[in-house]
Amino acid sequence: MKRVTSLLVVLFICAGLCKALCFTPNRDSLAIVDGRWEQDTVFWGVVFKQIRFEQNEFFASNQCLHLIEIAPDAAVTFALAAEPLLTTTGALAQKHEAIAAINGSFFRFNYTYNTDDYNSVDYLRINRERLADNTYTATGQRQMHQEAAVAILKGQLYIVKATTEKGWEDYIYSEDVLSSGPLLAIAGRIEPLKETSFYTTRHPRTAVAKKPDGTVMLLVVDGRNPAAQGMSLQELQQTLLWLGACDIINFDGGGSSTMYVQGKGADGVVNHPCDNQQFDHLGSRRVANALCVLPAMASSQSSAQISPSK
């Protein structure tokens, strides 16, 4: 009888443990979907949201997330911005009078004036002009940050999965194109992730996503701080899926991760860039390019897209 009782106790403990493990993702999904988001409408159809988890409440960690949602009928247009000299996301946004912006794709740390490839290691096209080509591996393979692209056609944003053809971006019918990655989801299909450090280690992250109804989401996750530990790519993928995304692309992260919202934060910077190793708004890194959200009226009065500086 003692053996039976002991066995029942063990089974009860195991069952409880399994139940707890099974419900952990559900608790996380409820935390992000039903959490106490602070939000503010910053322009017609553009909503800025923030949420913090301070007691290891999300993925058993502290997190600080910044989200911009752009409705399909928002009075805005999307555009890429780049400079031959590395500059901050905030400076790029302010130069082009953007409502909001996030840092773009991957680049080399070249602080000299450079119009050959605008310091980008990924394909970059602005206003139909190709400014940079992809850099490939030593064996000629596509890099993980070239698995997909953001394409902007007539001010509307799309996420496109790469083909196996070299130079496939040249055939995307859009004014603006920027390669990036890894691709986390496309058309509701979850993309498999690798087990390398870049994927599994928590870092600050920047991502672009779309919902089935056409809503665009720009997400920046703070990291490298006890108050905000950052996310693995799987956690980033899951977060945006819970928020309703069907297409998700990862942008450059780490010290580059920056979100700008006009009139908010410190000179527009609303997240906590980590380059100064402080949990404040002052640690913005100079980057090669940015994705901007512009007022549609202002865009139509001048050019439909931003022309690159030379």
Coordinates of C-alpha atoms in Angstrom, one line a residue, residues 44-212:
W44 CA -4.4 59.1 -38.0
G45 CA -4.3 55.3 -38.0
V46 CA -0.9 55.1 -36.1
V47 CA -0.9 53.9 -32.5
F48 CA 2.2 53.7 -30.3
K49 CA 2.2 51.2 -27.5
Q50 CA 4.6 50.2 -24.7
I51 CA 4.6 47.4 -22.1
R52 CA 7.0 46.4 -19.4
F53 CA 7.4 43.1 -17.5
E54 CA 9.4 43.7 -14.3
Q55 CA 9.0 40.5 -12.2
N56 CA 10.2 37.9 -14.7
E57 CA 6.6 37.8 -16.0
F58 CA 7.3 37.2 -19.7
F59 CA 9.3 34.2 -20.9
A60 CA 10.5 34.1 -17.3
S61 CA 12.4 37.3 -17.8
N62 CA 12.1 41.1 -17.6
Q63 CA 11.1 42.7 -20.9
C64 CA 10.4 46.1 -22.3
L65 CA 8.6 46.2 -25.6
H66 CA 7.8 49.2 -27.9
L67 CA 5.2 48.7 -30.7
I68 CA 3.9 50.8 -33.5
E69 CA 0.7 49.6 -35.2
I70 CA -0.2 51.2 -38.6
A71 CA -3.8 50.5 -39.7
P72 CA -4.4 49.6 -43.4
D73 CA -6.3 52.9 -43.9
A74 CA -3.8 55.1 -42.0
A75 CA -3.0 58.4 -43.7
V76 CA 0.7 57.5 -44.0
T77 CA 3.2 56.1 -46.4
F78 CA 6.3 54.0 -45.8
A79 CA 9.8 54.8 -47.1
L80 CA 13.4 53.8 -46.6
A81 CA 16.0 56.4 -45.7
A82 CA 19.8 56.1 -46.0
E83 CA 22.9 58.3 -45.7
P84 CA 26.4 57.8 -47.1
L85 CA 27.7 58.5 -43.6
L86 CA 26.3 56.4 -40.7
T87 CA 23.8 58.4 -38.6
T88 CA 21.3 57.7 -35.9
T89 CA 17.7 56.4 -36.6
G90 CA 16.4 59.6 -34.9
A91 CA 18.4 61.9 -37.1
L92 CA 17.2 60.0 -40.3
A93 CA 13.6 60.3 -39.1
Q94 CA 13.9 64.0 -38.3
K95 CA 15.6 64.9 -41.5
H96 CA 12.6 63.4 -43.5
E97 CA 10.0 64.6 -41.0
A98 CA 8.9 61.1 -40.2
I99 CA 6.1 60.4 -37.8
A100 CA 7.9 57.2 -36.7
A101 CA 10.9 55.2 -37.7
I102 CA 12.9 52.1 -36.7
N103 CA 16.5 51.1 -37.6
G104 CA 16.9 49.1 -40.8
S105 CA 19.1 46.2 -41.9
F106 CA 22.7 45.1 -41.3
F107 CA 25.7 47.2 -42.1
R108 CA 29.5 47.7 -41.8
F109 CA 31.0 50.1 -39.3
N110 CA 32.4 52.5 -41.8
Y111 CA 32.1 56.1 -40.6
T112 CA 33.6 57.6 -43.7
Y113 CA 31.5 59.1 -46.4
N114 CA 30.5 56.2 -48.7
T115 CA 28.2 56.3 -51.7
D116 CA 29.5 53.0 -53.1
D117 CA 27.1 50.9 -51.0
Y118 CA 26.0 53.2 -48.2
N119 CA 27.7 50.9 -45.7
S120 CA 25.0 48.3 -46.2
V121 CA 25.8 44.6 -46.4
D122 CA 22.3 43.9 -47.7
Y123 CA 20.5 44.9 -50.8
L124 CA 19.2 48.4 -50.6
R125 CA 17.1 50.3 -53.2
I126 CA 15.5 53.7 -52.6
N127 CA 13.2 55.5 -55.1
R128 CA 14.0 52.9 -57.7
E129 CA 17.8 53.4 -57.4
R130 CA 19.9 50.5 -56.3
L131 CA 22.4 51.7 -53.6
A132 CA 23.8 48.4 -52.3
D133 CA 24.0 44.8 -53.3
N134 CA 24.0 41.8 -51.0
T135 CA 27.3 40.6 -49.6
Y136 CA 27.6 36.8 -49.8
T137 CA 29.5 34.2 -47.9
A138 CA 32.9 32.9 -49.0
T139 CA 31.2 30.1 -50.8
G140 CA 28.7 32.4 -52.5
Q141 CA 25.8 31.5 -50.2
R142 CA 23.1 34.0 -49.2
Q143 CA 23.5 35.2 -45.6
M144 CA 20.8 34.7 -42.9
H145 CA 20.1 38.4 -42.9
Q146 CA 19.1 38.2 -46.6
E147 CA 16.4 35.5 -46.4
A148 CA 13.7 38.1 -47.2
A149 CA 13.1 41.7 -47.9
V150 CA 10.8 44.6 -47.1
A151 CA 9.4 46.1 -50.3
I152 CA 7.6 49.4 -50.6
L153 CA 5.3 49.9 -53.5
K154 CA 3.3 53.2 -53.8
G155 CA 3.9 53.8 -50.1
Q156 CA 2.6 50.4 -49.0
L157 CA 4.8 47.9 -47.2
Y158 CA 5.2 44.2 -48.1
I159 CA 7.4 41.4 -46.7
V160 CA 8.8 39.1 -49.5
K161 CA 10.5 35.8 -49.1
A162 CA 13.8 35.3 -51.0
T163 CA 14.1 32.8 -53.8
T164 CA 17.2 30.8 -54.4
E165 CA 18.2 33.0 -57.3
K166 CA 21.1 35.3 -56.8
G167 CA 20.1 38.9 -57.2
W168 CA 16.4 38.1 -56.9
E169 CA 15.8 41.5 -55.3
D170 CA 16.3 43.2 -58.6
Y171 CA 13.1 41.7 -59.8
I172 CA 10.9 42.9 -57.0
Y173 CA 8.5 45.5 -58.4
S174 CA 8.8 48.3 -55.8
E175 CA 10.3 51.7 -55.4
D176 CA 12.1 50.8 -52.2
V177 CA 13.6 47.4 -51.2
L178 CA 15.7 46.3 -48.2
S179 CA 17.0 42.8 -47.6
S180 CA 17.0 41.5 -44.1
G181 CA 16.3 38.5 -41.9
P182 CA 16.1 35.9 -40.7
L183 CA 12.5 35.5 -42.0
L184 CA 10.3 34.4 -39.0
A185 CA 7.0 33.8 -40.8
I186 CA 5.4 34.3 -44.2
A187 CA 1.7 34.0 -45.1
G188 CA 1.0 32.5 -41.7
R189 CA 3.6 29.8 -42.1
I190 CA 6.2 29.7 -39.3
E191 CA 9.8 29.6 -40.6
P192 CA 12.2 27.1 -39.0
L193 CA 15.0 28.7 -36.9
K194 CA 18.6 27.5 -36.5
E195 CA 20.2 26.6 -33.2
T196 CA 23.2 29.0 -33.5
S197 CA 24.0 31.7 -30.9
F198 CA 22.5 34.5 -33.0
Y199 CA 19.1 32.8 -32.9
T200 CA 19.1 31.4 -29.4
T201 CA 20.8 34.2 -27.3
R202 CA 18.7 37.1 -26.0
H203 CA 19.5 40.4 -27.6
P204 CA 17.7 43.7 -28.3
R205 CA 15.6 43.0 -31.4
T206 CA 13.9 45.0 -34.2
A207 CA 11.2 43.5 -36.4
V208 CA 8.6 44.3 -39.0
A209 CA 5.4 42.3 -39.2
K210 CA 2.0 42.3 -40.9
K211 CA -1.4 41.1 -39.9
P212 CA -3.8 39.4 -42.3

